[in-house]
C-alpha cells in the first residue's frame, strides 16, 4: 500500500499529547473508530443547513469532516461555521470509514481549536475557482498549499529520493562538486557570471568535470545539486536554475552507460508508481503508462532518428524539415519521443553539435559516443551524457578549438596525464523527469520556486 510505504517515521508514531492522539491524514486508516487530533488548515467548507462539511488538509492529504449542530457543542459549531479558507486549526474527531470518501475515511468532528483565523477582509488569495498561471506563479508561496501542487512536490521528492537510492545501493559514492566555478562545462553562452572578490567566476552548469576527477579517485561516483543556465529561451522545458543528478564511472563505455541509464530511470519511475500512487491519482496521471517504463529501452542511432524525422516531414506529420547534422530541436524531440511507449536512447550524434569533452567513435570519428534519453509522450530529453575524451592530446586540441581558456582546464587535462581511462557519465534534470512523470505541460510546476527568464519572485 502506497500509504504505508510513503509515510515518514513521524507519521507512523503518533504523539499522545495530553489525552489527544495526534495523527496525520495519510495514516487515518490506522485509527478507525478512534478519536484523533489533526493539526492543519481549513481547505474548504460546505454548509448545508444544520450540517457542516469542512475539508481539512495537513500536508499529508485532505479529509472531509462532518459536524451536525446537535452532535457538537454549540461553541464548536460556531467556531466551524463561516470558518475561512486556510485558517489554521487543530481539530479532534472520530475516524469513520466511508467508501465514497476520496481517502476512504471521514472525520466526525468533536472539537476544534482555531490557531489563526484568516480574516474575511483579507482572504486567502487562491480561491477554489480557476486562476491564470501568472497569478498563481506570483503567489507560488501559497499555491504550493493546494492539493495538486502538494502532490507534485511529493512526487518530486520521491523522484529525488529514488534517484539517490539507486546510486547509493549500486556502489556509487556521492561527491559534491563546487557551485562556484572558474570555467564553462556546457558552452559559454549560458553562463551566469559572479563577481568573485574582483575575479570573474560562474555558477556551475554541471558538476561533470569535477566528478570525472572523483570517479578516477573512487571508481563510481555521483553528484546531485543545483545547476544554472542563463537560457534566454522561454520554453516549457527550460529553467535557469534546476537540479541535476549525475553519475560518472571509471572504466565505462557507451553501451554500459546506456544500460545504467535505462536501469536508473526505470527504478525511479517504478518507485513513484509504488510509493506515490495516491498523488498520481490526485493529479490525474495514468499510472499504466508509467508501469510500462521498464528496461530495455529502444536504442536508436542519431542517423536513424534523423531518417525517421525526414520521413515524418515527408508524410506531413512534422511541420519543420529536420536538417541532417543539426542537434534536434524541441519539435523534433517531441515527435521522436512520442513514437515509443518508453524512453528512447538516441546515440552517436555528430561530434560537431556536441560538447568538447565527448569521445569520438573510433569506428567513425565524426560521431560522438554520446546519448540523449528522450522521455515518451513527447516529453523529450531528460538525460544527456557520453563517454569522455581520454586522450590528453585530443582533449587539449578540443579545448583550444572551442576557444576555452586552457589555463582554467589544466587540472582537467591532468586527469588525462595521470592514469587516464575510458570513462563515461550522464546528467539527468530532475524537473524534466517530474514534468514527464506527472504529465505536466510545463516545468514551472515541478520545482517549489521556479527560476525562469522572467521569473525571480517570490
Ligand atoms: O544535456 P546536458 O546539458 O548535459 C550536461 O550538462 C552534462 N555535463 C551532464 C553529464 O554528462 N554529466 O544536461 C543534462 C540534463 C538534460 O538532459 C536535461 O534533463 C537537464 O539536464 N537540463 C535542463 N533542465 C531544465 N532546464 C534547463 N535549462 C536544462 N538544461 C539541461
Ligand atoms: Mg543535452
XYZ file of C-alpha atoms and ligand atoms in Angstrom:
490
model
C 0.000 0.000 0.000
C 1.398 3.347 -1.004
C 0.155 4.920 2.192
C 2.251 2.527 4.282
C 5.485 2.976 2.366
C 5.098 6.689 1.760
C 4.743 7.841 5.339
C 7.672 9.289 7.238
C 8.654 7.995 10.687
C 6.928 10.922 12.416
C 3.654 9.883 10.826
C 3.933 6.304 11.963
C 4.366 7.154 15.627
C 1.609 9.485 16.768
C 2.367 11.538 19.822
C -0.063 11.353 22.674
C -0.445 14.987 23.701
C -2.468 15.148 26.859
C -5.443 12.963 26.083
C -5.326 13.601 22.335
C -3.831 11.153 19.888
C -2.116 13.295 17.253
C -2.342 11.725 13.824
C -1.933 12.700 10.185
C -4.450 12.416 7.373
C -2.299 9.940 5.434
C -2.450 7.470 8.311
C -6.105 7.869 9.345
C -6.795 4.266 8.355
C -4.975 3.079 11.459
C -7.381 4.843 13.782
C -10.794 3.765 12.558
C -13.335 4.252 15.325
C -10.898 6.234 17.481
C -10.761 9.901 18.377
C -7.672 11.579 16.958
C -6.361 15.109 16.628
C -5.207 16.632 13.355
C -3.137 19.785 13.090
C -3.668 21.561 9.815
C -5.648 24.072 7.848
C -9.160 24.502 6.536
C -9.146 23.757 2.832
C -12.824 24.315 2.155
C -16.156 24.488 3.959
C -19.545 23.429 2.708
C -22.586 24.308 4.773
C -25.895 22.553 4.415
C -28.437 23.742 6.978
C -27.621 22.089 10.265
C -24.687 20.204 8.792
C -21.182 21.486 8.200
C -18.698 19.737 5.917
C -15.255 21.216 6.489
C -12.386 19.791 4.434
C -9.106 19.814 6.310
C -5.600 19.466 4.931
C -2.442 18.841 6.935
C 0.264 18.434 4.302
C -0.198 14.671 4.104
C -3.616 14.794 2.464
C -7.162 16.083 2.802
C -10.116 14.704 4.726
C -13.724 15.764 4.978
C -15.125 16.457 8.415
C -18.767 16.271 9.382
C -20.396 18.301 12.154
C -24.097 18.348 12.961
C -25.469 21.166 15.077
C -26.742 18.595 17.576
C -23.615 16.413 17.642
C -21.065 19.033 18.720
C -21.049 21.672 21.482
C -22.563 24.978 20.365
C -19.200 26.812 20.546
C -17.542 24.188 18.342
C -20.321 24.535 15.753
C -19.971 28.325 15.877
C -16.173 28.181 15.511
C -16.512 25.958 12.452
C -19.373 27.830 10.841
C -18.139 30.507 8.485
C -14.522 29.460 9.051
C -12.377 30.911 6.295
C -10.170 29.110 3.801
C -6.614 28.393 5.052
C -7.364 29.279 8.667
C -5.059 27.119 10.785
C -6.900 24.675 13.039
C -6.346 21.834 15.478
C -9.284 19.511 15.115
C -10.321 16.454 17.068
C -12.758 13.915 15.744
C -13.638 10.271 15.356
C -12.323 8.445 12.286
C -15.082 6.778 10.271
C -14.581 4.620 7.185
C -16.560 5.832 4.178
C -16.190 4.113 0.826
C -17.252 7.236 -1.069
C -14.647 9.459 0.610
C -11.531 10.112 -1.524
C -9.084 8.766 1.078
C -11.577 6.191 2.364
C -12.258 7.998 5.678
C -14.203 10.894 7.136
C -13.872 12.659 10.440
C -16.827 13.180 12.793
C -15.740 16.455 14.332
C -15.787 16.644 18.128
C -13.698 19.700 18.906
C -11.816 22.463 17.149
C -9.211 24.998 18.145
C -8.675 27.839 15.702
C -4.973 28.735 15.734
C -5.264 31.654 13.353
C -8.434 32.735 11.615
C -7.891 34.265 8.185
C -9.997 37.454 8.238
C -12.800 37.909 5.690
C -11.334 41.330 4.910
C -8.107 39.730 3.641
C -8.998 36.283 2.338
C -6.565 33.643 1.074
C -5.780 34.862 -2.467
C -6.106 31.479 -4.160
C -9.761 30.598 -4.095
C -11.091 27.304 -5.405
C -12.081 28.920 -8.679
C -9.742 28.930 -11.685
C -6.814 31.342 -11.697
C -4.433 32.257 -14.505
C -0.931 30.824 -14.428
C 0.735 34.247 -13.997
C -1.370 34.955 -10.929
C -0.582 31.536 -9.491
C 3.158 31.872 -10.119
C 3.083 35.298 -8.461
C 1.513 33.555 -5.455
C 3.653 30.437 -5.626
C 4.406 30.652 -1.880
C 0.698 29.998 -1.281
C -0.097 27.996 -4.409
C 2.074 25.131 -3.079
C -0.640 24.502 -0.467
C -3.211 23.317 -2.973
C -3.675 19.528 -3.240
C -2.436 19.266 -6.808
C 0.714 21.272 -6.194
C 1.493 19.434 -2.947
C 1.071 16.124 -4.763
C 3.547 17.213 -7.456
C 6.085 18.226 -4.815
C 5.677 14.880 -3.075
C 6.308 13.090 -6.360
C 9.343 15.299 -6.961
C 10.717 14.326 -3.550
C 10.175 10.643 -4.341
C 11.985 11.016 -7.675
C 14.948 12.614 -5.909
C 14.914 10.002 -3.154
C 14.737 7.073 -5.577
C 17.435 8.563 -7.814
C 19.872 8.883 -4.917
C 18.821 5.460 -3.622
C 19.681 3.824 -6.942
C 23.243 5.090 -6.827
C 23.688 4.619 -3.086
C 22.736 0.957 -3.386
C 24.783 0.288 -6.532
C 28.251 1.133 -5.322
C 28.320 4.842 -6.183
C 29.845 7.398 -3.807
C 28.240 10.831 -3.696
C 30.835 13.560 -4.244
C 29.636 17.162 -4.343
C 31.211 19.420 -6.958
C 31.572 23.174 -6.392
C 28.835 25.552 -7.500
C 31.181 28.495 -7.975
C 33.456 27.640 -10.874
C 36.161 29.369 -12.915
C 35.102 27.936 -16.308
C 32.299 26.611 -18.508
C 31.291 22.964 -18.788
C 28.409 23.112 -21.265
C 29.379 26.024 -23.519
C 29.993 29.659 -22.702
C 26.717 31.129 -23.935
C 24.624 30.148 -20.919
C 26.946 31.069 -18.046
C 25.802 33.151 -15.083
C 28.709 35.400 -14.130
C 29.544 36.064 -10.498
C 31.962 38.616 -9.120
C 34.334 36.526 -7.016
C 36.269 39.093 -4.959
C 37.058 41.005 -8.106
C 37.767 37.938 -10.251
C 35.266 36.532 -12.734
C 33.580 33.272 -11.750
C 30.433 31.443 -12.845
C 27.599 29.417 -11.385
C 28.078 25.804 -12.430
C 26.232 24.410 -15.461
C 27.035 20.812 -14.475
C 29.232 19.044 -11.947
C 30.597 16.726 -14.607
C 34.186 17.933 -14.960
C 34.727 17.712 -11.214
C 33.168 14.303 -10.795
C 35.384 12.990 -13.583
C 38.142 13.699 -11.085
C 36.397 11.931 -8.197
C 35.427 8.996 -10.468
C 39.106 8.400 -11.185
C 39.661 8.500 -7.424
C 36.684 6.399 -6.258
C 35.535 4.406 -9.294
C 31.807 5.120 -9.362
C 30.543 8.465 -8.139
C 27.587 10.772 -8.469
C 26.738 14.355 -7.751
C 23.351 15.865 -7.009
C 22.779 19.563 -6.776
C 21.529 22.770 -8.338
C 22.900 23.798 -11.725
C 22.466 27.043 -13.632
C 21.952 28.026 -17.246
C 21.388 31.561 -18.436
C 18.883 30.294 -21.001
C 17.332 33.242 -22.789
C 14.768 30.907 -24.330
C 11.269 30.863 -22.951
C 10.219 27.241 -23.343
C 8.218 24.760 -21.308
C 11.397 22.714 -20.743
C 13.896 25.310 -19.568
C 14.651 26.727 -16.160
C 17.634 28.939 -15.346
C 18.166 27.055 -12.072
C 17.489 23.327 -11.985
C 18.582 20.204 -10.144
C 20.762 17.665 -11.830
C 21.883 14.221 -10.712
C 24.998 12.986 -12.480
C 26.766 9.613 -12.287
C 30.345 9.238 -13.534
C 32.017 5.856 -13.918
C 35.658 4.910 -14.486
C 36.253 2.109 -16.996
C 32.841 2.523 -18.589
C 31.894 2.667 -22.258
C 28.812 3.991 -24.023
C 26.983 0.639 -24.055
C 27.429 0.207 -20.299
C 26.339 3.803 -19.803
C 23.104 3.139 -21.714
C 22.418 0.090 -19.554
C 22.978 2.219 -16.449
C 20.618 4.914 -17.783
C 17.738 2.524 -18.521
C 18.019 0.744 -15.171
C 18.331 4.004 -13.258
C 15.385 5.711 -14.936
C 13.180 2.621 -14.623
C 13.946 2.376 -10.916
C 12.879 5.990 -10.414
C 9.605 5.648 -12.305
C 8.685 2.347 -10.631
C 9.391 3.878 -7.204
C 6.902 6.638 -7.953
C 4.316 4.108 -9.147
C 4.788 2.106 -5.943
C 5.159 4.854 -3.349
C 3.157 7.744 -4.734
C 0.016 6.108 -6.157
C -2.261 8.428 -4.184
C -0.502 11.509 -5.513
C -0.609 10.232 -9.105
C -4.341 9.792 -8.662
C -4.710 13.288 -7.168
C -3.141 14.850 -10.236
C -4.997 12.563 -12.638
C -1.917 10.818 -14.022
C -2.498 7.421 -15.621
C -0.121 5.074 -13.761
C -0.462 2.436 -16.530
C 1.746 4.500 -18.827
C 4.391 4.653 -16.091
C 4.186 0.947 -15.265
C 5.385 0.261 -18.818
C 8.703 2.011 -18.133
C 10.989 -0.998 -17.742
C 14.314 -1.907 -19.354
C 15.452 -2.399 -22.019
C 14.769 0.924 -23.766
C 14.992 1.167 -27.545
C 18.398 2.341 -28.767
C 18.470 4.464 -31.875
C 21.433 5.891 -33.729
C 21.240 9.592 -34.492
C 21.281 8.788 -38.213
C 18.267 6.530 -37.854
C 16.412 9.145 -35.802
C 17.221 11.735 -38.484
C 15.833 9.424 -41.160
C 12.620 8.950 -39.160
C 12.247 12.712 -38.803
C 12.665 13.234 -42.535
C 10.042 10.594 -43.275
C 7.668 12.178 -40.778
C 8.136 15.510 -42.501
C 7.504 13.956 -45.920
C 4.299 12.409 -44.595
C 3.222 15.760 -43.160
C 3.407 14.559 -39.542
C 6.138 17.026 -38.704
C 5.952 20.612 -39.866
C 9.577 21.661 -39.983
C 12.187 19.904 -42.061
C 14.958 18.403 -39.941
C 18.379 19.213 -41.343
C 20.794 16.334 -41.037
C 23.819 17.269 -38.948
C 21.973 19.536 -36.514
C 21.032 18.813 -32.937
C 17.336 18.022 -32.562
C 15.032 20.930 -31.909
C 12.122 20.778 -29.465
C 9.532 19.773 -32.113
C 11.871 17.026 -33.374
C 12.353 15.637 -29.859
C 8.640 15.869 -29.200
C 7.843 13.883 -32.331
C 10.584 11.287 -31.782
C 9.677 10.698 -28.171
C 6.014 10.184 -28.990
C 6.907 7.257 -31.293
C 7.745 4.943 -28.377
C 5.943 3.801 -25.232
C 9.133 4.001 -23.197
C 12.148 6.296 -23.226
C 14.267 6.089 -26.362
C 18.050 6.326 -26.196
C 19.460 8.235 -29.148
C 23.209 7.743 -29.506
C 26.129 8.763 -31.716
C 25.246 12.345 -32.641
C 27.589 14.193 -34.985
C 30.516 15.306 -32.823
C 30.271 18.797 -34.314
C 26.994 19.610 -32.495
C 28.009 18.159 -29.143
C 30.241 19.173 -26.235
C 34.051 19.387 -26.424
C 34.621 16.589 -23.890
C 32.833 13.806 -25.790
C 34.864 10.849 -27.044
C 34.709 10.328 -30.809
C 33.549 6.937 -32.081
C 36.717 5.049 -33.080
C 34.760 3.380 -35.905
C 33.827 6.732 -37.441
C 35.198 9.752 -35.576
C 32.657 12.202 -36.978
C 30.208 10.701 -34.452
C 30.435 11.246 -30.701
C 29.998 8.371 -28.228
C 27.103 10.157 -26.590
C 23.480 9.568 -25.723
C 20.329 11.539 -25.095
C 17.417 9.797 -23.418
C 14.091 11.129 -24.693
C 11.092 10.520 -22.454
C 7.897 9.242 -24.113
C 4.619 11.122 -24.686
C 6.507 13.957 -26.309
C 8.485 14.984 -23.226
C 11.854 14.980 -24.948
C 15.342 14.949 -23.436
C 15.603 14.001 -19.776
C 19.166 12.634 -19.789
C 22.282 13.717 -21.669
C 25.643 12.001 -21.369
C 28.656 10.489 -23.068
C 31.910 8.659 -22.910
C 34.642 11.262 -22.224
C 37.712 12.042 -24.301
C 40.512 10.074 -22.653
C 43.466 11.196 -24.779
C 45.439 14.178 -23.471
C 46.327 15.425 -26.959
C 42.803 15.244 -28.304
C 41.287 16.904 -25.256
C 43.806 19.737 -25.398
C 43.083 20.389 -29.060
C 39.328 20.298 -28.372
C 39.673 22.879 -25.593
C 41.634 25.088 -27.966
C 39.294 24.686 -30.936
C 36.313 25.503 -28.696
C 38.065 28.717 -27.640
C 38.050 27.699 -23.982
C 40.767 29.111 -21.681
C 43.462 26.445 -21.487
C 44.791 27.640 -18.080
C 41.406 27.035 -16.464
C 41.398 23.459 -17.768
C 44.893 22.406 -16.714
C 43.564 20.420 -13.785
C 41.036 18.720 -16.100
C 43.851 17.830 -18.503
C 45.769 16.332 -15.550
C 43.102 13.625 -15.425
C 44.410 12.533 -18.862
C 48.063 12.894 -17.842
C 47.935 10.531 -14.904
C 46.290 7.161 -15.408
C 43.705 8.141 -17.998
C 40.995 5.506 -18.594
C 37.835 5.260 -20.674
C 35.097 6.730 -18.524
C 31.541 7.882 -19.012
C 28.641 9.559 -17.286
C 25.383 11.415 -17.763
C 23.223 14.101 -16.220
C 19.508 13.883 -15.544
C 17.438 17.001 -14.951
C 15.036 16.379 -12.079
C 12.441 18.886 -13.294
C 12.214 17.329 -16.770
C 11.566 13.948 -15.164
C 8.962 15.378 -12.779
C 7.164 17.034 -15.711
C 7.035 13.738 -17.598
C 6.132 11.507 -14.653
C 3.386 13.927 -13.581
C 2.229 14.590 -17.146
C 2.665 18.386 -16.817
C 2.880 20.668 -19.802
C 5.493 22.994 -18.249
C 8.460 22.625 -15.893
C 7.426 25.656 -13.807
C 5.244 23.473 -11.539
C 7.941 20.843 -10.962
C 10.098 22.823 -8.514
C 8.979 24.706 -5.400
C 10.172 28.079 -6.727
C 10.935 28.197 -10.440
C 13.635 30.469 -11.817
C 12.981 31.390 -15.420
C 13.789 34.135 -17.894
C 11.093 36.437 -16.492
C 10.590 34.945 -13.033
C 12.582 35.691 -9.869
C 9.698 36.362 -7.439
C 8.739 35.023 -4.966
O 22.429 17.596 -21.650
P 23.045 18.454 -20.591
O 23.390 19.848 -20.938
O 24.328 17.630 -20.119
C 25.241 18.043 -19.211
O 25.192 19.038 -18.534
C 26.335 17.030 -18.975
N 27.512 17.724 -18.472
C 25.830 16.011 -17.988
C 26.789 14.901 -17.770
O 27.157 14.217 -18.715
N 27.192 14.667 -16.536
O 22.099 18.473 -19.319
C 21.729 17.269 -18.693
C 20.243 17.274 -18.393
C 19.355 17.386 -19.625
O 19.170 16.141 -20.245
C 18.072 17.917 -19.022
O 17.349 16.872 -18.396
C 18.597 18.835 -17.935
O 19.894 18.412 -17.611
N 18.615 20.242 -18.363
C 17.709 21.169 -18.016
N 16.603 21.088 -17.245
C 15.881 22.215 -17.047
N 16.201 23.406 -17.574
C 17.302 23.548 -18.344
N 17.637 24.740 -18.827
C 18.110 22.391 -18.604
N 19.244 22.159 -19.288
C 19.535 20.857 -19.127
Mg 21.668 17.768 -23.570
